[in-house]
Tab-separated table of C-alpha atoms in Angstrom:
chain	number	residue	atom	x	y	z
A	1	UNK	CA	5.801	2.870	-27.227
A	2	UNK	CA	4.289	0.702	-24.615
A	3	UNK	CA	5.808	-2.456	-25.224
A	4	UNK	CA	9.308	-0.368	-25.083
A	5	UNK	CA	8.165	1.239	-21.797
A	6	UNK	CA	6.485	-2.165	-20.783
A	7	UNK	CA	10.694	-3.889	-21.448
A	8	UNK	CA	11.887	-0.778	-19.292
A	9	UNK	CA	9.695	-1.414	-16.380
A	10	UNK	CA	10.805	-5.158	-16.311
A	11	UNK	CA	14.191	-4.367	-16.405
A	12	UNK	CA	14.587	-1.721	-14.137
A	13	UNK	CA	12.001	-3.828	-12.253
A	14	UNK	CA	14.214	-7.071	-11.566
A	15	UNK	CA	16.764	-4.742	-9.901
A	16	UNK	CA	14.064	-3.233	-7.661
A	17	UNK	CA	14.833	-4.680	-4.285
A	18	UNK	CA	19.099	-4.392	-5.161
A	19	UNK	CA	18.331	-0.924	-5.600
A	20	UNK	CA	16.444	-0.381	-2.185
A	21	UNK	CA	18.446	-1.765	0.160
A	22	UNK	CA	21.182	1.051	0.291
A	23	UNK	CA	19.021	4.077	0.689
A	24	UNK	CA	16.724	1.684	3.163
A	25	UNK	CA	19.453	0.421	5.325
A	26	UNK	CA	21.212	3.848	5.667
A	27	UNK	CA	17.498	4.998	7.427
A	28	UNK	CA	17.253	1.395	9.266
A	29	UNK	CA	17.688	3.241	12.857
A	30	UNK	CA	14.855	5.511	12.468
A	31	UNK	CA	12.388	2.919	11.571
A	32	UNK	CA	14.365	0.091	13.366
A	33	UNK	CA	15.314	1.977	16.518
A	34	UNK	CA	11.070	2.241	17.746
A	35	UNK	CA	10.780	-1.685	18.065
A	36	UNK	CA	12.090	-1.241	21.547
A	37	UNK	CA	9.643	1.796	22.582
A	38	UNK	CA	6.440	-0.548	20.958
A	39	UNK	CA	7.469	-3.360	22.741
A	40	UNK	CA	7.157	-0.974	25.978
A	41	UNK	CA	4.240	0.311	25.008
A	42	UNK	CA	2.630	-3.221	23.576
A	43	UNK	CA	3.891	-5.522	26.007
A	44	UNK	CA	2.248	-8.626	23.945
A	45	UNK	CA	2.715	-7.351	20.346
A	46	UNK	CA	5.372	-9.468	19.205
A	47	UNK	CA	4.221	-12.646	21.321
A	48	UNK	CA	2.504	-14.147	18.408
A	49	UNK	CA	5.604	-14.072	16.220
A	50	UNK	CA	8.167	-14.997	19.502
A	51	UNK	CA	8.811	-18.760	17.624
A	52	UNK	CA	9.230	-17.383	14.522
A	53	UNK	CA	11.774	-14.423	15.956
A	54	UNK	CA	14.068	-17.335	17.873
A	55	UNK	CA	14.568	-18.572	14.670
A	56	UNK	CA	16.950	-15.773	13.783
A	57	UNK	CA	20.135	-16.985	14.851
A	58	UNK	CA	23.364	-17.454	13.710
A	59	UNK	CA	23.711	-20.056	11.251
A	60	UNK	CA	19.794	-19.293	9.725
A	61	UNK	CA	20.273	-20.138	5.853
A	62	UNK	CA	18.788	-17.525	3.198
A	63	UNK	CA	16.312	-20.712	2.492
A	64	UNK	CA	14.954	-20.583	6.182
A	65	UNK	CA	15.054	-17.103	6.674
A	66	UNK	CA	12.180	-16.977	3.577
A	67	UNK	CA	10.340	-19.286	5.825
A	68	UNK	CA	10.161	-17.332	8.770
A	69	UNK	CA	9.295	-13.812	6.184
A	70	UNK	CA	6.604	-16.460	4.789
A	71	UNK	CA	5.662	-17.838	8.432
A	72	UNK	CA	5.079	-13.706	9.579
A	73	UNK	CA	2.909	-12.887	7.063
A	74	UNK	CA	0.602	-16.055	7.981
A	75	UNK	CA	0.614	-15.313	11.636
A	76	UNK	CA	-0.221	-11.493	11.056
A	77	UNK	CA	-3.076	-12.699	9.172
A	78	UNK	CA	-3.940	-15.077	11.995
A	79	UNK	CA	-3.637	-12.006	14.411
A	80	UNK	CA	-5.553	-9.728	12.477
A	81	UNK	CA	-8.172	-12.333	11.682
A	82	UNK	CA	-8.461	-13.180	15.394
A	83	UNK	CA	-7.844	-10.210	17.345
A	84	UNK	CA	-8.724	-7.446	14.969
A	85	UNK	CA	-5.550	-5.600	14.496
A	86	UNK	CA	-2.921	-5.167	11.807
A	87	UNK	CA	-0.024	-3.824	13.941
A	88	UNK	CA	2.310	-6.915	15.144
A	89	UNK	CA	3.316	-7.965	11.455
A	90	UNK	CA	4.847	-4.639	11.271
A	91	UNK	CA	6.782	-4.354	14.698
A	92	UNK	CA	7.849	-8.333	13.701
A	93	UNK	CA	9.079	-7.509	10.251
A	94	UNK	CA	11.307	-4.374	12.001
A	95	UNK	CA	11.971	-6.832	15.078
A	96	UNK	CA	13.174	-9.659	12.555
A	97	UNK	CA	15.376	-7.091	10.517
A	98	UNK	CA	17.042	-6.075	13.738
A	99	UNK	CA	17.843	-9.614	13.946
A	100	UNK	CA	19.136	-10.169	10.708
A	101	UNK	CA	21.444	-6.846	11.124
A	102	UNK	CA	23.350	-8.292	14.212
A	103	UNK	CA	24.076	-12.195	12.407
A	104	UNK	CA	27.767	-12.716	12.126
A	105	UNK	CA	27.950	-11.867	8.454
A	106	UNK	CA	29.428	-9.401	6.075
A	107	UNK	CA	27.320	-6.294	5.049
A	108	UNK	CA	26.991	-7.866	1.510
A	109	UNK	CA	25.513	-11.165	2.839
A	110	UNK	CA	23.217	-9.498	4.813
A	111	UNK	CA	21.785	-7.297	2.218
A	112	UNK	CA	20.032	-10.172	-0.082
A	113	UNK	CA	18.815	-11.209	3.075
A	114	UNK	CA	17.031	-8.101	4.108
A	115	UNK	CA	15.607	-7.723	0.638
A	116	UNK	CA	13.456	-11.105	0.026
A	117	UNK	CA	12.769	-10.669	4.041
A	118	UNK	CA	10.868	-7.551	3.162
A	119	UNK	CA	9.291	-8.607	0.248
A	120	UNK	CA	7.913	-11.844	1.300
A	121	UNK	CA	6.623	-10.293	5.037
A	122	UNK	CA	4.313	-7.975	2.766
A	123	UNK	CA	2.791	-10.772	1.372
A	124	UNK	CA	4.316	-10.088	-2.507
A	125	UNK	CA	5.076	-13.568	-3.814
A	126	UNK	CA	2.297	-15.248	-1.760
A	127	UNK	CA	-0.415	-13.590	-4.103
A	128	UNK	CA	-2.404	-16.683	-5.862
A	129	UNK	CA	-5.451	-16.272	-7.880
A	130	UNK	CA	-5.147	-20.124	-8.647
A	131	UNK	CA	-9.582	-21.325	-9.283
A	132	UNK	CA	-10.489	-17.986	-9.247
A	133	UNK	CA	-13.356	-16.490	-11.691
A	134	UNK	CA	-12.725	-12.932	-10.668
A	135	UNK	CA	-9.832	-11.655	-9.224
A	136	UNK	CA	-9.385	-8.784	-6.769
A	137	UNK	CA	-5.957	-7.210	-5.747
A	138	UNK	CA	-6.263	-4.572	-3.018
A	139	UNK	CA	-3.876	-2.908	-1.344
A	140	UNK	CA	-2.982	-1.945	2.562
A	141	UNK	CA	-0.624	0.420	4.200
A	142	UNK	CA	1.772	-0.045	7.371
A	143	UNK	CA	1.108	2.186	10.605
A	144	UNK	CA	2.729	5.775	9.915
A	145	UNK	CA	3.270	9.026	12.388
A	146	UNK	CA	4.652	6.544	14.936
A	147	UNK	CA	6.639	9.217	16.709
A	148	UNK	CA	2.873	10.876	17.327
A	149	UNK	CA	1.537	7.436	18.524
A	150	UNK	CA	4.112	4.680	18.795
A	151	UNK	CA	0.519	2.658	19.045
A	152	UNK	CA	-1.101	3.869	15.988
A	153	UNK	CA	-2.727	0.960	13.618
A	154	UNK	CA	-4.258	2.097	10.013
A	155	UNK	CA	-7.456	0.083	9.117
A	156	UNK	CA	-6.174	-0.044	5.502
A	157	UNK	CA	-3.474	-2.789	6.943
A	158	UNK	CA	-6.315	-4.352	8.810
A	159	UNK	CA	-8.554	-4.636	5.669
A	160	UNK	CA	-5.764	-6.538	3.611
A	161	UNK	CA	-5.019	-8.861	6.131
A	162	UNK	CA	-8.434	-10.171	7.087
A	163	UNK	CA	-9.363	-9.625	3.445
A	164	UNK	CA	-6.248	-11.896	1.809
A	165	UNK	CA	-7.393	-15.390	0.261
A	166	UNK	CA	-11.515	-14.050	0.785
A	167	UNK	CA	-13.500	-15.978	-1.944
A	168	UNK	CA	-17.139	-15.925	-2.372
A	169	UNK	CA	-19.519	-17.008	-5.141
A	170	UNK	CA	-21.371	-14.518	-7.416
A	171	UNK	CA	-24.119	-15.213	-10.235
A	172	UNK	CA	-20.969	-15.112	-12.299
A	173	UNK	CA	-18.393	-17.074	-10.746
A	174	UNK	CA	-16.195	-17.460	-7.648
A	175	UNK	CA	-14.605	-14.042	-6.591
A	176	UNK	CA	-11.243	-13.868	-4.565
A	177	UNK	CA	-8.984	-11.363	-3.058
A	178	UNK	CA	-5.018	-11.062	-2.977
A	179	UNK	CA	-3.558	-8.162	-1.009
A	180	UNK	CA	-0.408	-6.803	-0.439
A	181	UNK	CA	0.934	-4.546	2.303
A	182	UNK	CA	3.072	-1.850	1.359
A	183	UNK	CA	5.921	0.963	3.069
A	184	UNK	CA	5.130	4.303	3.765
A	185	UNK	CA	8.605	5.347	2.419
A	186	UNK	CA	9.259	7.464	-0.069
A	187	UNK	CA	12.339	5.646	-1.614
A	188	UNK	CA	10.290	2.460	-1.935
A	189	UNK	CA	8.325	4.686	-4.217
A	190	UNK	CA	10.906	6.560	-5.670
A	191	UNK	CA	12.556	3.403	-6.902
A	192	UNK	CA	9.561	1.710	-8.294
A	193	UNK	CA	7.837	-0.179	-6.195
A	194	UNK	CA	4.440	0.342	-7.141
A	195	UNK	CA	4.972	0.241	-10.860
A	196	UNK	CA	6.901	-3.233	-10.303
A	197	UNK	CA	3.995	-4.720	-8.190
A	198	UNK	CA	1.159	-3.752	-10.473
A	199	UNK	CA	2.417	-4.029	-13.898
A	200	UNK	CA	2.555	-7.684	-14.647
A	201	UNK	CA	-1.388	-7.524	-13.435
A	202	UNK	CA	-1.819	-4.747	-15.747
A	203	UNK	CA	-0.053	-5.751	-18.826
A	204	UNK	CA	-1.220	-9.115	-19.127
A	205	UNK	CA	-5.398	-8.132	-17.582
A	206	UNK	CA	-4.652	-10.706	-15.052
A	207	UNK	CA	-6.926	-9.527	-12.421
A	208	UNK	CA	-10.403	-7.999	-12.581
A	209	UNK	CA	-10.074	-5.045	-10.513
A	210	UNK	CA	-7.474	-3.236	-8.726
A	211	UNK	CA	-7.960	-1.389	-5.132
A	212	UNK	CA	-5.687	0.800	-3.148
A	213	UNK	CA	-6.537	1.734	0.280
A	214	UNK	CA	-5.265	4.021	3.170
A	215	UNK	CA	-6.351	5.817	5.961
A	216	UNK	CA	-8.160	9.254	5.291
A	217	UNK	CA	-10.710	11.246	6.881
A	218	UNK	CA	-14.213	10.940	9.032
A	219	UNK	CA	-15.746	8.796	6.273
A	220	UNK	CA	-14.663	6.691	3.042
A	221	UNK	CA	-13.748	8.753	0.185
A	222	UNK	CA	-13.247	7.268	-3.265
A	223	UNK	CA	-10.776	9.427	-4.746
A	224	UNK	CA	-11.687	10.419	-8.332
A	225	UNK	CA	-9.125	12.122	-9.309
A	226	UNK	CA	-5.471	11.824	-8.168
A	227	UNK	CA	-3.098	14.111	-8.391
A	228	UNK	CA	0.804	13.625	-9.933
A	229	UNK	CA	2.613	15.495	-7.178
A	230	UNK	CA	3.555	15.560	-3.651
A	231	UNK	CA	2.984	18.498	-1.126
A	232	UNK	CA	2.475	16.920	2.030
A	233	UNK	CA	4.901	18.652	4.688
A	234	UNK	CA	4.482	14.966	6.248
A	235	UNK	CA	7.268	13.040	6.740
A	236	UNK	CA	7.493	9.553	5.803
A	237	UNK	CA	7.974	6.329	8.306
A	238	UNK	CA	11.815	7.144	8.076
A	239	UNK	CA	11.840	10.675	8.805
A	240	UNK	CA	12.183	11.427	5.527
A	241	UNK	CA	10.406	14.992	4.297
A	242	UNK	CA	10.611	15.377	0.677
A	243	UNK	CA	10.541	19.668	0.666
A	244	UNK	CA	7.142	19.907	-1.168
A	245	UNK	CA	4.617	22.116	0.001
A	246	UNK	CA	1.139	23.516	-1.347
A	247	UNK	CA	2.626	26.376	-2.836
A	248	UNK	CA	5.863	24.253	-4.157
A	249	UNK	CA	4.129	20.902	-5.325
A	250	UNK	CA	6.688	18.454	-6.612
A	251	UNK	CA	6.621	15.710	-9.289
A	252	UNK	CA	7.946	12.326	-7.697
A	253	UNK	CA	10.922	10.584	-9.209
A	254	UNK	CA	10.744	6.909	-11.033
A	255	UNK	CA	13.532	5.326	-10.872
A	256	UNK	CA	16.437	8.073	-11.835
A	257	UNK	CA	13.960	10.406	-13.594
A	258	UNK	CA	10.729	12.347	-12.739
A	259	UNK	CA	7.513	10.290	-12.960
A	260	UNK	CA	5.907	10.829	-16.473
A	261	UNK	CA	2.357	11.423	-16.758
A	262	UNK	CA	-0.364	13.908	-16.878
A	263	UNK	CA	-1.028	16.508	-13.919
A	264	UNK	CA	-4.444	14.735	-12.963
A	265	UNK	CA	-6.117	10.723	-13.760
A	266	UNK	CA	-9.514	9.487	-13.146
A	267	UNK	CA	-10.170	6.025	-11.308
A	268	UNK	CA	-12.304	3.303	-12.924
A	269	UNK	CA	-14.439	2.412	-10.096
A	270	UNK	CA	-18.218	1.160	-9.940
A	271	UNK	CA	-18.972	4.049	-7.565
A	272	UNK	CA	-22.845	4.325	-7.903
A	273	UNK	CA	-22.270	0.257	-6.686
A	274	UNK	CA	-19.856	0.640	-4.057
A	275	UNK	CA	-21.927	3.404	-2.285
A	276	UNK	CA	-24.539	1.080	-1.324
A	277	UNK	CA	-22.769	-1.021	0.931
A	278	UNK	CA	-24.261	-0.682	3.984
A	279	UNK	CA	-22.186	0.425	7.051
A	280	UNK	CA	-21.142	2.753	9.717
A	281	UNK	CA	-19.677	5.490	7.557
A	282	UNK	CA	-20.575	7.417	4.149
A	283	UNK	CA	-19.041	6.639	0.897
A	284	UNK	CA	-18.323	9.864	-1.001
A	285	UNK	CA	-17.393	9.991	-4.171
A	286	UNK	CA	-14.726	12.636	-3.935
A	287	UNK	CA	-13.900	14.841	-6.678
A	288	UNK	CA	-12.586	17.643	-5.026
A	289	UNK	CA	-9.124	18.953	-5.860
A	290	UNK	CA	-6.320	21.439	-5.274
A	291	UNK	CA	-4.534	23.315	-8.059
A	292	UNK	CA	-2.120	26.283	-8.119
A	293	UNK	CA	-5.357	28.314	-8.716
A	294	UNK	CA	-7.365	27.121	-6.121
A	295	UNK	CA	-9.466	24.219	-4.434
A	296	UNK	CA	-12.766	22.748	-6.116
A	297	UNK	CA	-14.632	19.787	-7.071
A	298	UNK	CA	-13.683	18.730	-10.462
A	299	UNK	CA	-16.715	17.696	-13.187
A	300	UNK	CA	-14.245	16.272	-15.065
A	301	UNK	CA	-10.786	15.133	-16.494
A	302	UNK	CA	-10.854	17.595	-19.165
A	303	UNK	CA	-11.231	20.437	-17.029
A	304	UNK	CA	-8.050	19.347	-15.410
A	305	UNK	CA	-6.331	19.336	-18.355
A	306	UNK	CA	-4.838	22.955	-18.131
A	307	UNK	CA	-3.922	22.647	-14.030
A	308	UNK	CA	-0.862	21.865	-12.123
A	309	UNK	CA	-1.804	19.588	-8.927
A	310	UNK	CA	-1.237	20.385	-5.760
A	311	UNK	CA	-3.431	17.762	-3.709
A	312	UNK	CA	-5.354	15.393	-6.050
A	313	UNK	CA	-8.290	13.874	-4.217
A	314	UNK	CA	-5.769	11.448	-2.001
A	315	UNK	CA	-4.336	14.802	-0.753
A	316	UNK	CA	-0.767	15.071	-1.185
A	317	UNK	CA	0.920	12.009	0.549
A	318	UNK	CA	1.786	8.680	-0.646
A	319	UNK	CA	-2.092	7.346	-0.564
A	320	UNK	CA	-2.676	9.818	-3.231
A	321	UNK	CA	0.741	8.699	-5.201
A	322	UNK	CA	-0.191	4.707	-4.935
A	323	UNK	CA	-3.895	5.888	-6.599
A	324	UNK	CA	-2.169	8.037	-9.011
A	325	UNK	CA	0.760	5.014	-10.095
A	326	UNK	CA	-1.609	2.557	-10.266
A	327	UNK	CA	-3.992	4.564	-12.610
A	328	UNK	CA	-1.132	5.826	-14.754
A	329	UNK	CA	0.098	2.021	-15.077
A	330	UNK	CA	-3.997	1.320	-16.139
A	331	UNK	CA	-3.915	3.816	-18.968
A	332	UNK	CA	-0.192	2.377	-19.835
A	333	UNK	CA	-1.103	-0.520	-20.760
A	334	UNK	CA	-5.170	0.146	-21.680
A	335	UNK	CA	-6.620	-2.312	-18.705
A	336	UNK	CA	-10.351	-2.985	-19.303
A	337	UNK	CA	-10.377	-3.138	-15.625
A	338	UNK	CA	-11.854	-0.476	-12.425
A	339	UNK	CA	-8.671	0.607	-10.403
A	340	UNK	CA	-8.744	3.254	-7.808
A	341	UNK	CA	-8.564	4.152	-4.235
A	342	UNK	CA	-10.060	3.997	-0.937
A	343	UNK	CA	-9.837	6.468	1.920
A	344	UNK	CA	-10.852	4.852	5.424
A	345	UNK	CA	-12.377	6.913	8.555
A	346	UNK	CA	-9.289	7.403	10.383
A	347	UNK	CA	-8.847	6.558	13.650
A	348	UNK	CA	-6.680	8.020	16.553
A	349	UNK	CA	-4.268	5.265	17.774
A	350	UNK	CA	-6.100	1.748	17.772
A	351	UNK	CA	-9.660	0.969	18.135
A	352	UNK	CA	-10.762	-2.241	17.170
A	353	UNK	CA	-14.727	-1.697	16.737
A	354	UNK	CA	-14.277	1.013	14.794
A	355	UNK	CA	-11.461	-0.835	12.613
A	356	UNK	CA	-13.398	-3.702	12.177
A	357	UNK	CA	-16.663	-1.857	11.082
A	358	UNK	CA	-13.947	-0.232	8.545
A	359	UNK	CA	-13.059	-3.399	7.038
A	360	UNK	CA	-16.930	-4.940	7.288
A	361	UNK	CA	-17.989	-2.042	5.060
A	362	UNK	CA	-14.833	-2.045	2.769
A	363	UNK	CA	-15.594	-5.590	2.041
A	364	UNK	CA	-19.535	-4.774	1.174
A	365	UNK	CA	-17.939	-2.480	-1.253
A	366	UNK	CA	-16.016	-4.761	-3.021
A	367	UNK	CA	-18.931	-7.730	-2.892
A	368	UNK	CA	-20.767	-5.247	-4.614
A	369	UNK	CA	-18.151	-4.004	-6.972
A	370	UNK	CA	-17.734	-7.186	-7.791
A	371	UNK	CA	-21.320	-8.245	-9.610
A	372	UNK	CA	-20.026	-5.620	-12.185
A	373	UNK	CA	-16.868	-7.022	-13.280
């Protein structure tokens, strides 16, 4: 049954990015259309990236167009590494889609182009594990609520971009860390995303552990036990509001179907480890859940069983979907590996000493996650 679900995921996988481009592009203006209010507000944000931006002009082949996607990604890194803050590879990668929208082409040539530009500005293909004795592949979101703060940064972006290519030695060998930045969109999830990003990790044990992060609440939470549905009233980066609620949770769709899986999973991660990194903020280990019946703090799985979820311990957004995905792919394909999620402090806006205490701590969690693996 796996290896049958395992030939389904590839397949429906290699038409991932074909398949998000339609619903995408008919939302481009709502995600699209704030570039110019950012730039107001952020009169320098897209200064880093200016070079990069001129290059999108008529004539650009696909070939050089994956350079300048490519080219991004480095110079947010360089950004975030340097200045502390994760927000200018975003505003670029909507900037540099504008762009591509307005060359002389047909709709049709256009849309490839749009596709490998968002996939290689999130850093996707660049992943590279290459000398590596343990591997670590950790997750980031992009900025959401924009039209609540059109400056609003989320420290989970911030981690993955200072955090991408960091090696260090252990007593066991060298560890290093990949990361990937990924949509707050619905339809990127709806069509697969996560499942198509994870999976050939998963299937093959290709990396050593697995970490999802997003902004949360007033200190870290590792989330123990994710939920399977949505209920956030939230809407997503596109304006998009999928009708759940907490009295009308709803299951999330894969592909052209409902997402399979039990109500409730539990993450693999060295918690007792992880909470003695030493930092600004606690580190909870967070079992508490919503059900039709009620809120609680779980014991464990089994006492799940019976429920229907409402807010796992991610709440009811998309940081509690990525934890649940990921685990669900984990038990798919029995990884011997920990995989779960992080919830950051949250912070109001931007504010780089907080952020960067965020990502100081994050990365004492995963230094001493790592001596476990």
């Amino acid at each position: 049954m796996i290896q049958n679900a395992s030939r389904l995921l590839v397949a429906k996988g290699a038409l991932l990015w074909a398949l998000l481009v339609s619903p995408i592009a008919a939302f481009a203006d709502v995600e699209e259309a704030r570039v110019a209010k950012a730039t107001v507000a952020m009169p320098q944000l897209l200064a880093p990236f200016d070079s990069e931006l001129d290059k999108i002009t008529k004539g650009i082949s696909a070939a050089e167009l994956e350079q300048v996607a490519i080219a991004g990604w480095q110079a947010g890194k360089q950004v975030a590494q340097s200045q502390g803050d994760d927000r200018g590879l975003y505003w670029f990668r909507l900037a540099a889609k504008q762009r591509i929208r307005q060359l002389p082409l047909t709709e049709a040539e256009k849309a490839p182009m749009l596709q490998r530009f968002e996939h290689l500005s999130r850093g996707i293909e660049q992943v590279d594990f290459t000398n590596a004795d343990k591997r670590i592949l950790l997750t980031g979101f992009d900025p959401f609520f924009l039209d609540r703060n059109i400056k609003q940064s989320n420290p989970s972006g911030l981690a993955a971009l200072q955090l991408d290519g960091a090696e260090w030695q252990t007593a066991t060998g060298k560890v290093r860390i990949e990361t990937v930045l990924i949509p707050v969109r619905f339809v990127d999830f709806d069509q697969g995303m996560i499942e198509q990003l994870v999976q050939p990790y998963l299937q093959d044990n290709s990396i050593d552990m697995l970490v999802t992060v997003s902004m949360g609440r007033d200190h870290f939470d590792l989330e123990r036990f994710p939920g399977k549905r949505r209920s956030s009233v939230a809407p997503d980066n596109l304006n998009v509001y999928t009708g759940a609620n907490d009295s009308q949770p709803l299951i999330p769709p894969l592909h052209h179907g409902p997402l399979l899986g039990p109500e409730f999973v539990e993450f693999s991660l060295p918690v007792k480890v992880m909470q003695q990194a030493a930092g600004d903020f606690q580190i909870n280990d967070n079992r508490e859940v919503e059900t039709l019946i009620g809120t609680f703090a779980a014991i464990s799985l089994e006492q799940l069983r019976e429920h229907i979820a409402v807010q796992g311990g991610g709440g009811g957004y998309l940081s509690n979907e990525i934890s649940y995905r990921t685990i669900r792919m984990r038990d798919m394909f029995n990884a011997d590996m920990p995989v779960g999620h992080i919830h950051t402090p949250r912070v109001s806006g931007y504010d780089k000493t907080k952020e960067q205490a965020i990502v100081e701590q994050i990365t004492e969690m995963l230094r001493h996650a790592a001596v476990e693996l």
